């Protein structure tokens, strides 16, 4: 495998790693090459992405390399977030939001155990929309993030506190998670959450 192919692999590995990123040592272990050599490849890839004006870049944070979007493009990402065609939360996000609301504080792994599927993307969506937030770190190996709902969540659903959430059978039967989530949000609001409405509610508050 030549250097061009290795840079392509590195780009893919960093994409898969997401926010956690990968260190030069981790990349070297996967590529079975010297860490110093791999770090030089990453530096070359950084220059390649910048030179060709790609929409992504590689940044180094706390000893790890991460693939991120280009800051100059932020206005377009905000426009996408406000686009009506993208405003409704997905079923995965709704299920994750319900789990966080009723089981908080809760870790990503615990959410995934309840849903039976990965929850990282749904969590990122909910955090970006200010419906959930990091509230603490669990006293467990790796100190995983504990998630909880935000004041914006309470404000949007006109709840005085989490104690005002309606009773639900959401967690009594895993097979009915989708249906129970739908019924729960019908009780809360009567319609699916939209980002535009949430932003409007925050603006009028």
Steps between C-alpha positions, in 0.01 A plus 500: 500500500651832392482828693200623300302191590602528865384860513168387359475235772592757768221728381253213528626398844465855633148521358401178678665613826285813510539739794727260688769529234809281473857552613800447275575186700151359441518575130846343483375181663218466248722581202787292641751779447726718711309771693733778386446401136123487546501842666678642196232345279231670709680833462517446123130415495424820693680698229325305223156578643583868533664528157205339323251712700316200639205544735675306774825549688717312748564662837721380783343523845638354823735269313239362262418579138136574417314553176285815519317738272659827389403791733441736205209280392312537831226730357403230251475237776273733697284546191473123462403460867218750451382348174136380532585174325751422776322655798314199639682274738543143382338208677842406634546848646152499654559161662836615632349824634228307682754263654719788618198685642380205708830331587733798550779523580588228251799402286507430127565130564197473730284669235626255238420207728140620522460578128711210376675718242770768490395838639800724427342681203169552681682639803699742284175621341332555837802680645521726192133592543554575872252234612756301699840579648794349684415517869782298655742212452421148619719342765600219267797406280561773245277742693219493236280805453169509685220669306197688628234729358541878479292797611410545133343152507288593801406836349400349169264248659380750763624282783581646838745217566578146391256382767220640283564247222194280437500139615603261227534129427794584275744262669267211582522338157806559281315380190254789522761773546407674174126503569536601863732784400242627252224489761722673755575796274136524400422540870771760541443711197255357250742531211856407414770736623651734243817702536330811364231485766755438774704800389184713485406394852843590630489836328167594654609393848 
